[in-house]
XYZ file of C-alpha atoms in Angstrom:
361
model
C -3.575 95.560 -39.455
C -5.063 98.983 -40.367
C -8.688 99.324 -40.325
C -10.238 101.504 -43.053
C -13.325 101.625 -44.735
C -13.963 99.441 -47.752
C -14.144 100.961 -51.429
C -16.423 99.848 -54.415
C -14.830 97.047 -56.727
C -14.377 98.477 -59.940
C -13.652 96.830 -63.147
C -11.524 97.319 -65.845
C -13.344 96.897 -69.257
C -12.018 94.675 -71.481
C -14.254 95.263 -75.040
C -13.874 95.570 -78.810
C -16.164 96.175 -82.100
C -18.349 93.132 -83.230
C -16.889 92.935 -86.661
C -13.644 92.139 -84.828
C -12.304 89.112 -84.562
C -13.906 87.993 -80.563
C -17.166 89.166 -81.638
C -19.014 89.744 -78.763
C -17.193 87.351 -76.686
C -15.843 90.560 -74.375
C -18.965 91.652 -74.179
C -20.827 88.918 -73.142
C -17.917 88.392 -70.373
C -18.491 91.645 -68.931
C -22.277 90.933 -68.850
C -21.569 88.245 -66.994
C -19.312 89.087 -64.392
C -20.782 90.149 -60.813
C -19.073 93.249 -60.460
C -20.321 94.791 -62.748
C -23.784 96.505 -62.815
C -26.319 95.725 -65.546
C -26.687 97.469 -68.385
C -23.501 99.862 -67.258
C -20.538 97.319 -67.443
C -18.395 99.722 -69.598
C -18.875 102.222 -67.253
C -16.105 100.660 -64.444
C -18.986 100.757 -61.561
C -19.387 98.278 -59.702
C -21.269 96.739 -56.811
C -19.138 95.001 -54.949
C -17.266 96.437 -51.962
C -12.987 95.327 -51.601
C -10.768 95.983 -48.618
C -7.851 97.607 -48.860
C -4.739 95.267 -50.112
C -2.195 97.839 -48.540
C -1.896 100.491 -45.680
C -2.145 103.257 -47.912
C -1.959 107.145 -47.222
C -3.989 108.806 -44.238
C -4.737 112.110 -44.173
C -4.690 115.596 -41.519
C -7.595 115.165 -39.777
C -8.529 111.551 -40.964
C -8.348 109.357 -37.801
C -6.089 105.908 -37.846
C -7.259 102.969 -36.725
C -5.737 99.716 -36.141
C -6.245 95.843 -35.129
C -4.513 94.222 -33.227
C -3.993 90.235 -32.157
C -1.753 88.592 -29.283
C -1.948 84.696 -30.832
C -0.497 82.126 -28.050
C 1.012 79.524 -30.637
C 2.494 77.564 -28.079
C 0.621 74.595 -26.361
C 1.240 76.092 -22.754
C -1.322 78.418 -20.722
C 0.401 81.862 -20.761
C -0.687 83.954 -17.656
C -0.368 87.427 -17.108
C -0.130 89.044 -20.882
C 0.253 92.939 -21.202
C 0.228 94.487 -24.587
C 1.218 97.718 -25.128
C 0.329 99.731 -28.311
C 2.526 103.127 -28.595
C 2.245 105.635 -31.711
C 5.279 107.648 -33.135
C 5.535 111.214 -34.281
C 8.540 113.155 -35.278
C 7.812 115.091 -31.997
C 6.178 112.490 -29.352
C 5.038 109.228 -28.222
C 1.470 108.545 -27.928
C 0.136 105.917 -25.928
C -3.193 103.910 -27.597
C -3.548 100.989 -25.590
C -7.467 100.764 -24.910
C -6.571 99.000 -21.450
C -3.620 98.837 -19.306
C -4.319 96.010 -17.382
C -2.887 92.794 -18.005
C -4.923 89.689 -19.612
C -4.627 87.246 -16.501
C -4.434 83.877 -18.610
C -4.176 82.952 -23.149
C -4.975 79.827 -23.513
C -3.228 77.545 -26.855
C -4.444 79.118 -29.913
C -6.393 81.819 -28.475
C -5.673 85.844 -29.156
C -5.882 88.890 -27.631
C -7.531 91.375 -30.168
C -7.672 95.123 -29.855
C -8.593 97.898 -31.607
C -6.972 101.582 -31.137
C -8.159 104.758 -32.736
C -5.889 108.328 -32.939
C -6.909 111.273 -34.611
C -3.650 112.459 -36.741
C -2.943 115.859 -36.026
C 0.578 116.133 -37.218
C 2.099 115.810 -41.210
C 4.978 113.482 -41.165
C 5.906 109.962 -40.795
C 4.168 108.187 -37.985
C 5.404 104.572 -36.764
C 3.607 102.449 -34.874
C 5.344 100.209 -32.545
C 3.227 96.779 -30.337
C 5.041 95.265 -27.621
C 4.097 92.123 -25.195
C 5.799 93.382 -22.422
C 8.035 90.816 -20.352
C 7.936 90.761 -16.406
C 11.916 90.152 -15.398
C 14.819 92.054 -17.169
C 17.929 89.513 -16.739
C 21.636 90.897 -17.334
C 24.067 88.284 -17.222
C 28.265 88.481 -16.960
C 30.872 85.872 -17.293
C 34.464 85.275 -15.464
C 36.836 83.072 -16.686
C 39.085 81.428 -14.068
C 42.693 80.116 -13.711
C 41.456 76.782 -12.913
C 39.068 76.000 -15.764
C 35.875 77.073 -13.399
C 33.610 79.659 -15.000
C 31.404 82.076 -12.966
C 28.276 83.076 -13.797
C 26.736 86.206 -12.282
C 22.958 86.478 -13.472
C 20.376 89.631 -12.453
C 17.026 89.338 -11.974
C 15.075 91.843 -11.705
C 11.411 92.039 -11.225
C 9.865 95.032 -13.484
C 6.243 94.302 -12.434
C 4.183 96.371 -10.291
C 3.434 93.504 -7.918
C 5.945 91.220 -6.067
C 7.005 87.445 -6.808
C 8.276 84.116 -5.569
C 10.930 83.087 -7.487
C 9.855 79.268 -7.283
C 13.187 78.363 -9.248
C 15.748 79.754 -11.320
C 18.419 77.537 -12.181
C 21.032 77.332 -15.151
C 20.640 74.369 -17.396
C 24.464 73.908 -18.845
C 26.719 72.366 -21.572
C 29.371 70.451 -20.812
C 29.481 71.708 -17.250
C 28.581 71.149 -13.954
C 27.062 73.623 -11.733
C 25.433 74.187 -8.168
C 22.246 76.670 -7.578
C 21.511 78.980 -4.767
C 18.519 79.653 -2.857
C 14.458 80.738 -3.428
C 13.373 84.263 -2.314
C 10.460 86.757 -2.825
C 11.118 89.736 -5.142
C 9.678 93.134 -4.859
C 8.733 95.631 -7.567
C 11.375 96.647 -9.175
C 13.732 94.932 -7.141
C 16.869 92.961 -8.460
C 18.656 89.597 -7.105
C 21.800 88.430 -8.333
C 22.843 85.055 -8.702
C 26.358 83.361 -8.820
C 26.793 80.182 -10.193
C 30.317 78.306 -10.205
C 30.501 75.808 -12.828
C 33.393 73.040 -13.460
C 34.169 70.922 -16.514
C 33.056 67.357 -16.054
C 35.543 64.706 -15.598
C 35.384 63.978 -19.386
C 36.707 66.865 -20.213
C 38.842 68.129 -17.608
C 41.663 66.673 -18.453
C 41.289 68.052 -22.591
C 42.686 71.841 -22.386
C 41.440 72.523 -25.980
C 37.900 71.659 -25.717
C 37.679 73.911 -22.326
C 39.185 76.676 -24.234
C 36.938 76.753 -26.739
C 33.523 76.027 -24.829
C 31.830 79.346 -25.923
C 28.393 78.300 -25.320
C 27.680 77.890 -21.282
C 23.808 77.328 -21.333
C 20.754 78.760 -20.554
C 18.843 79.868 -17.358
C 15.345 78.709 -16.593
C 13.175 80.746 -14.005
C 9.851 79.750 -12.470
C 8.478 82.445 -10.475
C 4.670 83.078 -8.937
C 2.924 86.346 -7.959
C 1.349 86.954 -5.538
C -2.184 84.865 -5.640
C 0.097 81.991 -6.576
C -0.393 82.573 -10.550
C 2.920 80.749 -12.129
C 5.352 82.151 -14.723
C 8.377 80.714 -16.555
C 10.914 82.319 -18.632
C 13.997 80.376 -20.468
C 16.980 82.678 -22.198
C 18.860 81.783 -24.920
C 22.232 80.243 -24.936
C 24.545 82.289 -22.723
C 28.306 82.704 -24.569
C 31.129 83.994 -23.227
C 34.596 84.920 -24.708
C 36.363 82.182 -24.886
C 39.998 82.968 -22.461
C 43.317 82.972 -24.175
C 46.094 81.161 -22.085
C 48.684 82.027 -24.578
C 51.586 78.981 -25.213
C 51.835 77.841 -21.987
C 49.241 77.704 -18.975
C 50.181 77.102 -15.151
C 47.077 76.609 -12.673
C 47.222 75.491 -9.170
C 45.351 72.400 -8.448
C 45.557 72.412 -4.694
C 46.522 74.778 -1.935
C 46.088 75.298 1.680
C 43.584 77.906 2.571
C 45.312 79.099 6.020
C 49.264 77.920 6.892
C 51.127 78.762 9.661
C 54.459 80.990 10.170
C 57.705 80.316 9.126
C 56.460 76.723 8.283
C 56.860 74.843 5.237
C 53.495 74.211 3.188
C 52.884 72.305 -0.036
C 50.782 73.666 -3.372
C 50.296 71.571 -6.363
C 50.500 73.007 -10.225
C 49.660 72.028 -13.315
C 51.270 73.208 -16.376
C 49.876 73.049 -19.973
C 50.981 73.445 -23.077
C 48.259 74.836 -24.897
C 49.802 74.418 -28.101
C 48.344 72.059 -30.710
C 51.383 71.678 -32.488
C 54.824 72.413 -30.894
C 56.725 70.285 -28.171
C 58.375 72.335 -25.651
C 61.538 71.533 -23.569
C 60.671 73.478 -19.877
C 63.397 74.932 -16.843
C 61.589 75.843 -13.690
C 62.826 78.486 -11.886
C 61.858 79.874 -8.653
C 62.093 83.738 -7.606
C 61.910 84.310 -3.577
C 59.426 87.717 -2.524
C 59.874 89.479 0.618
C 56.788 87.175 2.153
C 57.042 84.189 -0.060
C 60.238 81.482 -0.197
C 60.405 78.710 -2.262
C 62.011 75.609 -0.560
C 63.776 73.546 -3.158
C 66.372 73.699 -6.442
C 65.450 76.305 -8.833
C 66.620 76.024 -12.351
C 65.586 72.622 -12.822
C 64.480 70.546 -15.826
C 61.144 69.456 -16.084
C 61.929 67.981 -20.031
C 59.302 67.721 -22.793
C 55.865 68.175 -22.963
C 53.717 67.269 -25.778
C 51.592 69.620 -27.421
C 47.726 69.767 -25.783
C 49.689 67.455 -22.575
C 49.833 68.676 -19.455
C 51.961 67.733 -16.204
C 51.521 68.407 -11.972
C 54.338 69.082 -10.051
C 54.520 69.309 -5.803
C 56.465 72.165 -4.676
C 56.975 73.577 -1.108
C 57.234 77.101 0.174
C 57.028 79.060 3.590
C 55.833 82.370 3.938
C 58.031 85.024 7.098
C 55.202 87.724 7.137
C 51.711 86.855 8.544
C 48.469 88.136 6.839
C 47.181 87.369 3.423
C 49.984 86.413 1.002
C 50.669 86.212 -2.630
C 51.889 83.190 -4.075
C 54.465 84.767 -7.122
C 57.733 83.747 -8.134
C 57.463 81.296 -10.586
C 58.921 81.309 -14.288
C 59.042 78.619 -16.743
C 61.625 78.725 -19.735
C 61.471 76.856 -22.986
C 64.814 76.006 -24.370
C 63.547 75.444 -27.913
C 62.171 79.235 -28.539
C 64.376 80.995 -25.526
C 61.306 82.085 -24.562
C 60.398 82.987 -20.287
C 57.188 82.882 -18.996
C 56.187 84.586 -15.436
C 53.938 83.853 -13.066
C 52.781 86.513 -10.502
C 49.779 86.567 -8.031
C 49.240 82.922 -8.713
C 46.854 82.771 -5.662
C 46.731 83.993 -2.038
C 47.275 82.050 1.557
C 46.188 83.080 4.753
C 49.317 83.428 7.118
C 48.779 82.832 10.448
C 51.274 82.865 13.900
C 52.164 79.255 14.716
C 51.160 80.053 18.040
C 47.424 79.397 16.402
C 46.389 75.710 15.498
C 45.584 75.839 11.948
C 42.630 73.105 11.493
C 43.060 70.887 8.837
C-alpha cells in the first residue's frame, strides 16, 4: 500500500433558491453535515482529512513511499522469513528493503510490516515488485519405463547462505509405490539429487490403460533444519509427467537374468499387450537371430487372439556366442488382421560371462 499524505475532505454542494420546491431542506443538510465548516458550507471546504482511495500520480522529486505486510494465514509457526522489496525503472533495479536479514520465526496471524522510502529521480513507469523469498529451488524430471516403473529424478538445492540437514524429503504418490533414499547435510548453494523408482500397485498392474494414463505422480515433502536446529518444511504441487505412448501393441520383459553364461541356454519372460481399447488382434511371433543373440525355438508361430486392453506372458529361451554386455533384439510380432509387423530391438541387456565362471544365482 502506498503511503501519502492525507488531503482535506471536500464537499460537493448540493443547494437551490427558497422559493423552490425543497425550500431550505438543502440547506439545512449542508449545515448539518460535519464536513463542512460553519457558516462556509457552499464554499466546498472542509475539515475533515481523507486518505487517498487510489495510488495516484507521483511526481520528479516527490519521494515514494510504501507499506508493506508479510501475514502468516496458516496455523503453523513459519521460521526463517526474508522479504525482499525491489523497485523498477526503465533503466535499473533498486533495492528498498530496510533490512536484509531474515525474520527468525511468524507466528499464526501475525505480519511482518515494513515501510520503504525512494526518492524518484527518473520520469517513466516504475513497478514495484515484493517477494518472500524461498530457501530450496527444486527441478524435477520424469522417465517413463518399458516395464510400467516411473523414475523420478528430483534436485534440491539449497539457495541459503547457511547450510542444512535435510531431516526428510520423501515423495508422497498416487497410485504408486515408491522407496526413498538417504538424509544428508547441504551446503550453500549446493544441490542433491534424488532418484526415486516407483511401481504400480498390484491393483493396477495388471490394467494397461489406467497406467497409461496416470499423469499425476505426486508430490514431494521436505523437512530440513539449519544449522541451530531451526526446522523448515516445504511441499510442491502435484508432479505430472507425459503420459508414454505404447502405440497398438506393447511387449515388456517381466523377468530376465542379470549375468548368464557362454554358449548356454537362458530363459526371459515377456509380456505382450494390446493397448487397444477396441480391436482384437490375431498375433505370429517371429524370431530374428543377431550376431551375439540366438533364439532357441520355432519362429513363426501363432500366439492367436488377444482381446483388446488383455495382455499375455510367454517363456522363451536364447543363448548368447559373444561374452560382454549383450542386447536382447530380434523379436517381431505380426497381426494377421491389419498385415501389420511390429519390431522389437534393444529389448534389454545381459551380462555374458565365460562358463568357466560360476554365475551365482
Amino acid at each position: 500500500m502506498r503511503l501519502t499524505k492525507p488531503t482535506l475532505f471536500t464537499n460537493i454542494p448540493v443547494t437551490c433558491e427558497e422559493k423552490d420546491l425543497p425550500g431550505d431542506l438543502f440547506n439545512q443538510l449542508m449545515r448539518d453535515d460535519p464536513s463542512t465548516v460553519n457558516g462556509a458550507e457552499i464554499l466546498m471546504l472542509g475539515e475533515m482529512l481523507t486518505l487517498p482511495q487510489n495510488f495516484g500520480n507521483i511526481f520528479l522529486g516527490e519521494t515514494f513511499s510504501s507499506y508493506i505486510s508479510v501475514h502468516n494465514d496458516s496455523n503453523q509457526v513459519v521460521k526463517d522469513i526474508l522479504v525482499k522489496a525491489d523497485l523498477q525503472t526503465s533503466s535499473q533495479r533498486l533495492n528498498l528493503s530496510a533490512s536484509n536479514a531474515a525474520v527468525a520465526e511468524l507466528k499464526p496471524d501475525c505480519c511482518i510490516d515494513d515501510v520503504i522510502h525512494h526518492e524518484v529521480k527518473e520520469i517513466g513507469t516504475h513497478i514495484l515488485v515484493c517477494a518472500v523469498l524461498k530457501p530450496l529451488d527444486v527441478k524435477t524430471k520424469f522417465y517413463n519405463a518399458e516395464t510400467d516403473e516411473v523414475f523420478l529424478e528430483a534436485q534440491i538445492q539449497n539457495i541459503t547462505t547457511s547450510p542444512m540437514f535435510m531431516e526428510k524429503v520423501s515423495l508422497e504418490p498416487s497410485i504408486i509405490v515408491t522407496t526413498f533414499g538417504s538424509r544428508a547435510y547441504l551446503q550453500p548453494m549446493d544441490t542433491r539429487q534424488y532418484l526415486y523408482c516407483l511401481k504400480p500397485k498390484k491393483e493396477f498392474a495388471e490394467k494397461a490403460g489406467i497406467i497409461k494414463g496416470v499423469t499425476v505422480i505426486g508430490k514431494l515433502d521436505i523437512v530440513w533444519k539449519t544449522n541451530l536446529g531451526e526446522r523448515g518444511r516445504l511441499q510442491t504441487s502435484q508432479l505430472q509427467r507425459m503420459a508414454p505412448g505404447y502405440g497398438d501393441v506393447r511387449l515388456s520383459l517381466e523377468a530376465i537374468p542379470d549375468t548368464v553364461n557362454l554358449e548356454e541356454p537362458f530363459h526371459i519372460t515377456c509380456k505382450i499387450t494390446n493397448c487397444s481399447s477396441e480391436r482384437t488382434m490375431d498375433l505370429v511371433l517371429e524370431m530374428c537371430n543377431t550376431s551375439s543373440i540366438h533364439w532357441c525355438g520355432i519362429s513363426g508361430r501363432q500366439l492367436g487372439k488377444l482381446h483388446p486392453s488383455s495382455s499375455l506372458c510367454l517363456a522363451l529361451t536364447l543363448l548368447s556366442s559373444v561374452q560382454g554386455l549383450q542386447s536382447v533384439s530380434g523379436l517381431r510380432l505380426t497381426d494377421t488382421f491389419l498385415k501389420r509387423t511390429y519390431e522389437y530391438d534393444d529389448i534389454a541387456q545381459v551380462c555374458v560371462v565365460s562358463s568357466a565362471i560360476k554365475v551365482e544365482s
